[in-house]
Amino acid sequence: MRRLWWCLFLLGLPMGNLSASELSLSSEIDRLIHANGQPEKFASAANDEEFLRRVYLDLAGRIPTHNETATFLNEKSPQKREKLIDDLLAGPDFPRQMAERLNIWLMERRGENDEWKKFLRSACEENQSWGEIVRRIIKPDDSNETTRGAAFFITQRLVSRGAMAPIDVPGLTRDVGRLFAGVDWQCAQCHDHLTVDDYYQEDFQGLHTIFEKVATRRGSKFPAIDEILMSAPQEFMSVFIQEPRTTPPRVPGGSEIPIPEFPKGEEYEVAPDRKKRIVGVPKFSPLRELANGLTTTENKLFSRNMANRLWWMMTGRGLVEPLDLHHTGNPATHPELLDLLASEFAAHNFDIKWLLREIGRSNTYQRSSQLPDESETPAPYEFASEKRLSAEQLFWSVLIATKEFDRLAEPGQSIEDVVAASKDLQTLRETFVDTFANPPTEPEIDFEPSVKAALYLMNGDGVHKLIAPKDGNLTHQLAKRSDAELTDELFLAILVRRPTDEERKDVQSYLAENEVRRESAIQNLIWALVSGTEFCLNH
Amino acid sequence: MPHPRCQIADHTLSRRRMLGALAGTAGGLACGGLLQPTFAKELQKSDKQMLLVWLDGGMSQLESWDPKPGTQFGGPYRSIPTSLPGVHLSELMPRLAKQMHRFSLVRSMRTEDPNHSSGVGKILRGHPKNRGVEYPFMGSAVAKLLGPTKSGLPPYVWVKPGNGGFISKHAGFLGAKYGAFALGNGKPPKNLVRLDSITVEDDLARNALREKFNRRYAKRHPPNNSEAHSYVYDVAQTLMKHSDLFDEATLSDRDRDRYGRTDLGKHTLLGRRLIEAGVRFVQVQSYGWDTHGDNFNAHASRVPKVDQALSALLEDLDERGLSERVLVVVMCEFGRTPRINGSVGRDHWPNAWSLAMTGCGIRPGTVIGETNADGTDIVGERYDIGALFHTWYHAIGIDPTTTEFMNGTQPLPIAHDEMQPIRELLS
């Protein structure tokens, strides 16, 4: 009996039956957020519908299907949220969505490549540590067919785009700093940063010199690079203080990499041969040193950068913003929390799933996004922030909302299978990316609605085809329902929630006015919800 | 002097917070937010508009606004007298010569940057002092300062050869939404026309439903995302109502001939129509002026296109009474060297070049400054682009000494704060 009580007690705990160290992070998150805020102003916990949609978008990259919604809402277990988080992280959607997200973060819409996709996908399927992923990007292994596409990160940035835009090694250097260390050293290329105390020119130059010795491999069928022998430190000069200086290669957040000296003729593992067009493989690989030095658990820039980005992904707000401007003059809003997230992330071998799970379990993540009081703009974390849906999230979600997925899916088919089997849907996916993504090199951080997207939703035929009545799709199903049933199902299917009383009245009076043309009216209702603000935000 | 590469935004504040600062009413998107509220209201009433003709690559001043015939570097073309006694233009500009009394020239431009990549940005930003932030291009700045007109059309439209789309980069620290709405090859944006399968009634009904649901959502959430989202639909619907702007069938043969059936001619004509329809700031772009080789033949073929399009534009703006409130500026990132290089070309020359302007209270028929006999240097006072930005802001009713941008909490001057307008140009 006593034992049973003990079990019930454990089940009743918000964290369930976790080990002590894991128990601490999500509750520590809440403790630190509480300590820096005004808890009496905090919004209440998100209701099940709000939580369900949010966690599906964050961890599955799409809204839940009708069945998934019903299952969760009918589930009575007090642990159902924790269980859903675990199920989604273990489910088949997670690798797809995480790979899409990493692709957007890392390539910033610079183009697509199948080998690169394969690399990201396998990394997310195997839940490779972030350290491992970055090592493969920085020092790609061309002998590994699954991961060699990682070189696309570098090769795509070394593409020359006409005489006005030559190969941009400084741009690549900048992006490595921004995306893997959270530091934008652009201004430090030519001088120590003017307004940021801890961005030095030697930091930039020390990283730049590594990429100056990288060449894209010509004629390769897959993205590949070669390293050119580095034998001397980089010379540079500030535009303000015209004194020549030198730096060996440097690791952001780490140390200098000494350049080893080899007797002449012994610098290479594989000697270059111009006649045979062999570039050669130097014994000293600055890329390997960089890959290893960057991804150590001691490298604070590395762990803080990704901890902050994963936190931003889940909460819609970086502890440090902009995400790529970590420095002493721009401290985190919650410095202790960032330190903790970063050190725990490192201690757990940069396990992305683990960190997402801990954040997802926190009350901070599970707070409502509805404003407690209309008149006041709340402070960060008093309520859940709205997040932009990526073009991909929108695409998968539209297929589910309009029940195009239900209509086409054979038993056991995933949404990816359905799209893979349809040329039209593949085209639609491309159109969505073209329409809703930012232009190349613009990070997708904020919600930036565009006239182009509005025109597409109004007058493009893609979404209209999904709304037109077809056996088994939402329009078709709703037409068979009573007005009251229709209203509930409409909102549940598209917005993953039941309508409010006001919305019920809105819908039902509109249906009553349009009784004679009910099918058009239903399509108008679906369109209005799909193209509305609520649908294109994760809140 | 800041290094040419060092121009990327320092992001002292995140863009998210910038957008947060823009919250407020829908007017916040158009105008308010970054300005003192009372001032913003006054500006919203403004009916001033602006059309910028940008000759990308750098037109030669010697083959256009500031000819030096018969001199060492003068080149083969003669100069011709104009409607303004004592003022001559290149013979490649016969139509504009007849209208010289309608517009004004500055022949004493001296700017700093001889590179295209950085120079274009510097001129279009008015080259303010480097404060570690990326300033907006003029179109974005005016879109911010004056907002859209009552027409509800996008405030900054860029008519250009090549691709269209929304070019957010022009907006700098103002935030993406002040970017350029670019009409590639003068073509309308995609999906401008309602599908045949949707009736007008259904279109109205579903948009009304969308707005109704949005309002309910906005009540329970912070307003800025909802407002931004509604705003783009409003602009999209306004554009749809103006789809005839892009319908070439609505153009008269006479207009097409007057402006010239060239890219520049067509785009300038579209620019006029966009101004008439109520776009706040139109930039008409012409590429290919970088004549390092064969400068004279290139200008013989290109300058007459400018001559034709601009003279038709001037006539039309005058005829329609628009010149009182539409400022027209014609410029490029720099001029071209007097020295003629080995390929019979002229190179980049920010040291002594010219630009033209008219309308909106700019005193017509004014010629500011002069170059020496060979055109190699400026005689007397010289002007950097900052002085011109002061002048143009004054012309469109914005006082740069009292108006500031706010980058988060950081106030920033809208034009170089050590420069002054050119008083002789302002009436």
PDB file of C-alpha atoms in Angstrom, chain A residues 50 164 168 170-171 174 184 186-187 189-191 193-196 239-240 312 316-317 321-322 324-325 333 369-371 374 377-378 383 385-386 434 438-443 445-461 464 491 497 500 502-503 506-507 509-510 517 520-521 524-525 527-529 531-534 536-537 539, chain B residues 1-17 19 23 56 116-117 130-132 154 165-169 175-177 181 189-195 197-199 201-203 205-237 239-240 290:
ATOM      1  CA  GLU A  50      -2.958  25.428 -27.440  1.00  0.00           C
ATOM      2  CA  MET A 164      30.554  41.850 -59.228  1.00  0.00           C
ATOM      3  CA  ASP A 168      33.201  35.392 -50.803  1.00  0.00           C
ATOM      4  CA  PRO A 170      34.936  36.730 -45.769  1.00  0.00           C
ATOM      5  CA  GLY A 171      31.234  35.911 -46.043  1.00  0.00           C
ATOM      6  CA  ARG A 174      31.375  35.497 -41.049  1.00  0.00           C
ATOM      7  CA  ASP A 184      29.060  38.296 -36.098  1.00  0.00           C
ATOM      8  CA  GLN A 186      31.884  41.092 -40.118  1.00  0.00           C
ATOM      9  CA  CYS A 187      33.021  44.487 -38.854  1.00  0.00           C
ATOM     10  CA  GLN A 189      37.475  42.033 -40.779  1.00  0.00           C
ATOM     11  CA  CYS A 190      39.210  45.364 -41.182  1.00  0.00           C
ATOM     12  CA  HIS A 191      39.630  46.582 -37.607  1.00  0.00           C
ATOM     13  CA  HIS A 193      34.964  46.140 -33.741  1.00  0.00           C
ATOM     14  CA  LEU A 194      34.088  49.769 -33.052  1.00  0.00           C
ATOM     15  CA  THR A 195      31.218  49.222 -30.654  1.00  0.00           C
ATOM     16  CA  VAL A 196      31.730  45.666 -29.433  1.00  0.00           C
ATOM     17  CA  VAL A 239      42.582  50.210 -41.441  1.00  0.00           C
ATOM     18  CA  PHE A 240      43.023  52.461 -38.418  1.00  0.00           C
ATOM     19  CA  TRP A 312      14.671  30.499 -29.444  1.00  0.00           C
ATOM     20  CA  GLY A 316      10.233  32.311 -29.974  1.00  0.00           C
ATOM     21  CA  ARG A 317      12.749  34.503 -28.185  1.00  0.00           C
ATOM     22  CA  GLU A 321      19.203  38.613 -29.410  1.00  0.00           C
ATOM     23  CA  PRO A 322      20.225  38.995 -32.163  1.00  0.00           C
ATOM     24  CA  ASP A 324      24.435  36.002 -33.728  1.00  0.00           C
ATOM     25  CA  LEU A 325      25.585  38.812 -31.483  1.00  0.00           C
ATOM     26  CA  THR A 333      18.155  38.526 -20.565  1.00  0.00           C
ATOM     27  CA  SER A 369       0.135  32.881 -25.542  1.00  0.00           C
ATOM     28  CA  GLN A 370      -3.116  34.669 -24.810  1.00  0.00           C
ATOM     29  CA  LEU A 371      -2.631  38.015 -23.182  1.00  0.00           C
ATOM     30  CA  GLU A 374      -5.431  43.546 -23.355  1.00  0.00           C
ATOM     31  CA  THR A 377       2.121  44.490 -23.325  1.00  0.00           C
ATOM     32  CA  PRO A 378       3.629  41.780 -21.173  1.00  0.00           C
ATOM     33  CA  PHE A 383       3.256  34.664 -21.842  1.00  0.00           C
ATOM     34  CA  SER A 385       5.567  34.388 -27.760  1.00  0.00           C
ATOM     35  CA  GLU A 386       4.242  33.961 -31.237  1.00  0.00           C
ATOM     36  CA  ASP A 434       9.259  30.330 -53.166  1.00  0.00           C
ATOM     37  CA  ASN A 438      12.826  34.862 -47.115  1.00  0.00           C
ATOM     38  CA  PRO A 439      15.146  35.752 -49.979  1.00  0.00           C
ATOM     39  CA  PRO A 440      18.538  34.016 -49.886  1.00  0.00           C
ATOM     40  CA  THR A 441      20.873  35.067 -47.051  1.00  0.00           C
ATOM     41  CA  GLU A 442      18.069  36.703 -45.021  1.00  0.00           C
ATOM     42  CA  PRO A 443      17.776  34.800 -41.741  1.00  0.00           C
ATOM     43  CA  ILE A 445      13.773  34.970 -37.557  1.00  0.00           C
ATOM     44  CA  ASP A 446      10.747  37.233 -37.392  1.00  0.00           C
ATOM     45  CA  PHE A 447       7.282  36.956 -38.812  1.00  0.00           C
ATOM     46  CA  GLU A 448       7.452  38.929 -42.034  1.00  0.00           C
ATOM     47  CA  PRO A 449       4.184  38.695 -43.878  1.00  0.00           C
ATOM     48  CA  SER A 450       4.495  39.720 -47.511  1.00  0.00           C
ATOM     49  CA  VAL A 451       2.259  41.094 -50.218  1.00  0.00           C
ATOM     50  CA  LYS A 452       3.539  38.318 -52.447  1.00  0.00           C
ATOM     51  CA  ALA A 453       2.249  35.692 -50.040  1.00  0.00           C
ATOM     52  CA  ALA A 454      -1.089  37.457 -49.643  1.00  0.00           C
ATOM     53  CA  LEU A 455      -1.519  37.615 -53.419  1.00  0.00           C
ATOM     54  CA  TYR A 456      -0.647  33.946 -53.662  1.00  0.00           C
ATOM     55  CA  LEU A 457      -3.181  32.918 -51.052  1.00  0.00           C
ATOM     56  CA  MET A 458      -5.843  35.088 -52.654  1.00  0.00           C
ATOM     57  CA  ASN A 459      -5.234  34.392 -56.301  1.00  0.00           C
ATOM     58  CA  GLY A 460      -2.837  31.489 -56.694  1.00  0.00           C
ATOM     59  CA  ASP A 461      -4.462  28.218 -57.556  1.00  0.00           C
ATOM     60  CA  HIS A 464      -7.676  26.711 -53.905  1.00  0.00           C
ATOM     61  CA  PHE A 491     -11.933  25.079 -36.217  1.00  0.00           C
ATOM     62  CA  ARG A 497      -9.085  24.270 -31.232  1.00  0.00           C
ATOM     63  CA  THR A 500     -15.253  30.487 -29.101  1.00  0.00           C
ATOM     64  CA  GLU A 502     -18.423  34.525 -30.699  1.00  0.00           C
ATOM     65  CA  GLU A 503     -16.778  32.588 -33.499  1.00  0.00           C
ATOM     66  CA  ASP A 506     -19.881  34.337 -36.761  1.00  0.00           C
ATOM     67  CA  VAL A 507     -19.774  31.065 -38.630  1.00  0.00           C
ATOM     68  CA  SER A 509     -24.833  33.346 -39.108  1.00  0.00           C
ATOM     69  CA  TYR A 510     -22.643  33.351 -42.207  1.00  0.00           C
ATOM     70  CA  ARG A 517     -24.831  28.244 -51.720  1.00  0.00           C
ATOM     71  CA  SER A 520     -19.096  28.050 -51.630  1.00  0.00           C
ATOM     72  CA  ALA A 521     -19.698  29.360 -48.147  1.00  0.00           C
ATOM     73  CA  ASN A 524     -14.847  30.702 -48.040  1.00  0.00           C
ATOM     74  CA  LEU A 525     -14.725  29.789 -44.366  1.00  0.00           C
ATOM     75  CA  TRP A 527      -9.958  29.913 -46.947  1.00  0.00           C
ATOM     76  CA  ALA A 528     -10.490  32.655 -44.376  1.00  0.00           C
ATOM     77  CA  LEU A 529      -9.037  30.503 -41.609  1.00  0.00           C
ATOM     78  CA  SER A 531      -5.060  32.570 -44.822  1.00  0.00           C
ATOM     79  CA  GLY A 532      -5.626  34.216 -41.457  1.00  0.00           C
ATOM     80  CA  THR A 533      -3.046  35.350 -38.942  1.00  0.00           C
ATOM     81  CA  GLU A 534      -3.694  32.595 -36.443  1.00  0.00           C
ATOM     82  CA  CYS A 536       0.408  31.194 -40.060  1.00  0.00           C
ATOM     83  CA  LEU A 537       1.735  31.705 -36.544  1.00  0.00           C
ATOM     84  CA  HIS A 539       1.392  30.653 -30.716  1.00  0.00           C
TER      85      HIS A 539
ATOM     86  CA  MET B   1      36.806  57.115 -43.007  1.00  0.00           C
ATOM     87  CA  PRO B   2      34.932  53.874 -42.591  1.00  0.00           C
ATOM     88  CA  HIS B   3      36.191  50.973 -44.608  1.00  0.00           C
ATOM     89  CA  PRO B   4      34.044  50.205 -47.650  1.00  0.00           C
ATOM     90  CA  ARG B   5      33.349  46.675 -46.485  1.00  0.00           C
ATOM     91  CA  CYS B   6      32.301  47.717 -43.049  1.00  0.00           C
ATOM     92  CA  GLN B   7      28.710  48.537 -43.672  1.00  0.00           C
ATOM     93  CA  ILE B   8      26.695  45.641 -42.411  1.00  0.00           C
ATOM     94  CA  ALA B   9      24.239  46.466 -39.689  1.00  0.00           C
ATOM     95  CA  ASP B  10      25.637  46.267 -36.248  1.00  0.00           C
ATOM     96  CA  HIS B  11      22.198  45.233 -34.999  1.00  0.00           C
ATOM     97  CA  THR B  12      22.464  47.209 -31.795  1.00  0.00           C
ATOM     98  CA  LEU B  13      18.912  46.115 -31.275  1.00  0.00           C
ATOM     99  CA  SER B  14      17.230  43.089 -32.665  1.00  0.00           C
ATOM    100  CA  ARG B  15      14.843  43.400 -35.507  1.00  0.00           C
ATOM    101  CA  ARG B  16      12.232  41.776 -33.322  1.00  0.00           C
ATOM    102  CA  ARG B  17      12.440  44.631 -30.909  1.00  0.00           C
ATOM    103  CA  LEU B  19       9.086  45.592 -34.919  1.00  0.00           C
ATOM    104  CA  ALA B  23       3.533  48.368 -32.760  1.00  0.00           C
ATOM    105  CA  ASP B  56      23.241  52.427 -62.584  1.00  0.00           C
ATOM    106  CA  HIS B 116      29.998  50.317 -57.614  1.00  0.00           C
ATOM    107  CA  SER B 117      29.414  47.760 -54.889  1.00  0.00           C
ATOM    108  CA  ASN B 130      29.009  55.650 -39.994  1.00  0.00           C
ATOM    109  CA  ARG B 131      27.273  54.784 -36.755  1.00  0.00           C
ATOM    110  CA  GLY B 132      27.625  51.058 -37.152  1.00  0.00           C
ATOM    111  CA  PRO B 154       3.039  50.159 -51.408  1.00  0.00           C
ATOM    112  CA  GLY B 165       9.985  40.651 -55.814  1.00  0.00           C
ATOM    113  CA  PHE B 166      10.229  42.286 -52.446  1.00  0.00           C
ATOM    114  CA  ILE B 167      13.712  43.609 -51.766  1.00  0.00           C
ATOM    115  CA  SER B 168      13.951  43.953 -48.014  1.00  0.00           C
ATOM    116  CA  LYS B 169      17.657  44.771 -47.998  1.00  0.00           C
ATOM    117  CA  GLY B 175      13.182  46.636 -40.785  1.00  0.00           C
ATOM    118  CA  ALA B 176      12.238  44.485 -43.710  1.00  0.00           C
ATOM    119  CA  LYS B 177       8.783  45.836 -44.361  1.00  0.00           C
ATOM    120  CA  PHE B 181       8.351  46.413 -53.919  1.00  0.00           C
ATOM    121  CA  PRO B 189       3.596  40.936 -59.247  1.00  0.00           C
ATOM    122  CA  LYS B 190       2.507  37.327 -59.599  1.00  0.00           C
ATOM    123  CA  ASN B 191      -1.086  36.377 -58.832  1.00  0.00           C
ATOM    124  CA  LEU B 192      -2.474  39.860 -59.241  1.00  0.00           C
ATOM    125  CA  VAL B 193      -5.678  38.743 -60.898  1.00  0.00           C
ATOM    126  CA  ARG B 194      -8.537  36.976 -59.166  1.00  0.00           C
ATOM    127  CA  LEU B 195      -9.123  33.401 -60.264  1.00  0.00           C
ATOM    128  CA  SER B 197     -13.451  30.314 -60.216  1.00  0.00           C
ATOM    129  CA  ILE B 198     -13.854  32.881 -57.429  1.00  0.00           C
ATOM    130  CA  THR B 199     -16.646  35.404 -57.847  1.00  0.00           C
ATOM    131  CA  GLU B 201     -18.838  38.387 -54.041  1.00  0.00           C
ATOM    132  CA  ASP B 202     -17.025  35.363 -52.696  1.00  0.00           C
ATOM    133  CA  ASP B 203     -13.760  37.230 -52.773  1.00  0.00           C
ATOM    134  CA  ALA B 205     -17.001  37.642 -48.376  1.00  0.00           C
ATOM    135  CA  ARG B 206     -13.987  35.497 -47.602  1.00  0.00           C
ATOM    136  CA  ASN B 207     -11.754  38.483 -47.035  1.00  0.00           C
ATOM    137  CA  ALA B 208     -14.340  39.939 -44.691  1.00  0.00           C
ATOM    138  CA  LEU B 209     -14.392  36.632 -42.816  1.00  0.00           C
ATOM    139  CA  ARG B 210     -10.603  36.598 -42.670  1.00  0.00           C
ATOM    140  CA  GLU B 211     -10.592  40.091 -41.191  1.00  0.00           C
ATOM    141  CA  LYS B 212     -13.259  39.176 -38.683  1.00  0.00           C
ATOM    142  CA  PHE B 213     -11.354  36.117 -37.473  1.00  0.00           C
ATOM    143  CA  ASN B 214      -8.154  38.149 -37.387  1.00  0.00           C
ATOM    144  CA  ARG B 215      -9.712  40.783 -35.186  1.00  0.00           C
ATOM    145  CA  ARG B 216     -10.803  38.128 -32.745  1.00  0.00           C
ATOM    146  CA  TYR B 217      -7.308  36.668 -32.711  1.00  0.00           C
ATOM    147  CA  ALA B 218      -5.692  40.097 -32.361  1.00  0.00           C
ATOM    148  CA  LYS B 219      -7.768  40.833 -29.282  1.00  0.00           C
ATOM    149  CA  ARG B 220      -6.110  38.010 -27.419  1.00  0.00           C
ATOM    150  CA  HIS B 221      -2.560  38.491 -28.725  1.00  0.00           C
ATOM    151  CA  PRO B 222      -0.016  41.281 -29.123  1.00  0.00           C
ATOM    152  CA  PRO B 223      -1.168  43.463 -32.001  1.00  0.00           C
ATOM    153  CA  ASN B 224       1.906  43.833 -34.195  1.00  0.00           C
ATOM    154  CA  ASN B 225       1.893  40.507 -36.029  1.00  0.00           C
ATOM    155  CA  SER B 226      -1.814  40.700 -36.724  1.00  0.00           C
ATOM    156  CA  GLU B 227      -1.495  44.225 -37.992  1.00  0.00           C
ATOM    157  CA  ALA B 228       1.436  43.445 -40.221  1.00  0.00           C
ATOM    158  CA  HIS B 229      -0.484  40.511 -41.612  1.00  0.00           C
ATOM    159  CA  SER B 230      -3.630  42.521 -42.270  1.00  0.00           C
ATOM    160  CA  TYR B 231      -1.584  45.279 -43.823  1.00  0.00           C
ATOM    161  CA  VAL B 232      -0.101  43.066 -46.536  1.00  0.00           C
ATOM    162  CA  TYR B 233      -3.569  41.880 -47.480  1.00  0.00           C
ATOM    163  CA  ASP B 234      -4.744  45.479 -47.714  1.00  0.00           C
ATOM    164  CA  VAL B 235      -1.838  46.327 -49.989  1.00  0.00           C
ATOM    165  CA  ALA B 236      -2.467  43.210 -52.065  1.00  0.00           C
ATOM    166  CA  GLN B 237      -6.114  44.128 -52.519  1.00  0.00           C
ATOM    167  CA  LEU B 239      -2.792  46.428 -56.032  1.00  0.00           C
ATOM    168  CA  MET B 240      -5.470  44.179 -57.480  1.00  0.00           C
ATOM    169  CA  ASP B 290      29.520  51.450 -66.709  1.00  0.00           C
TER     170      ASP B 290
END
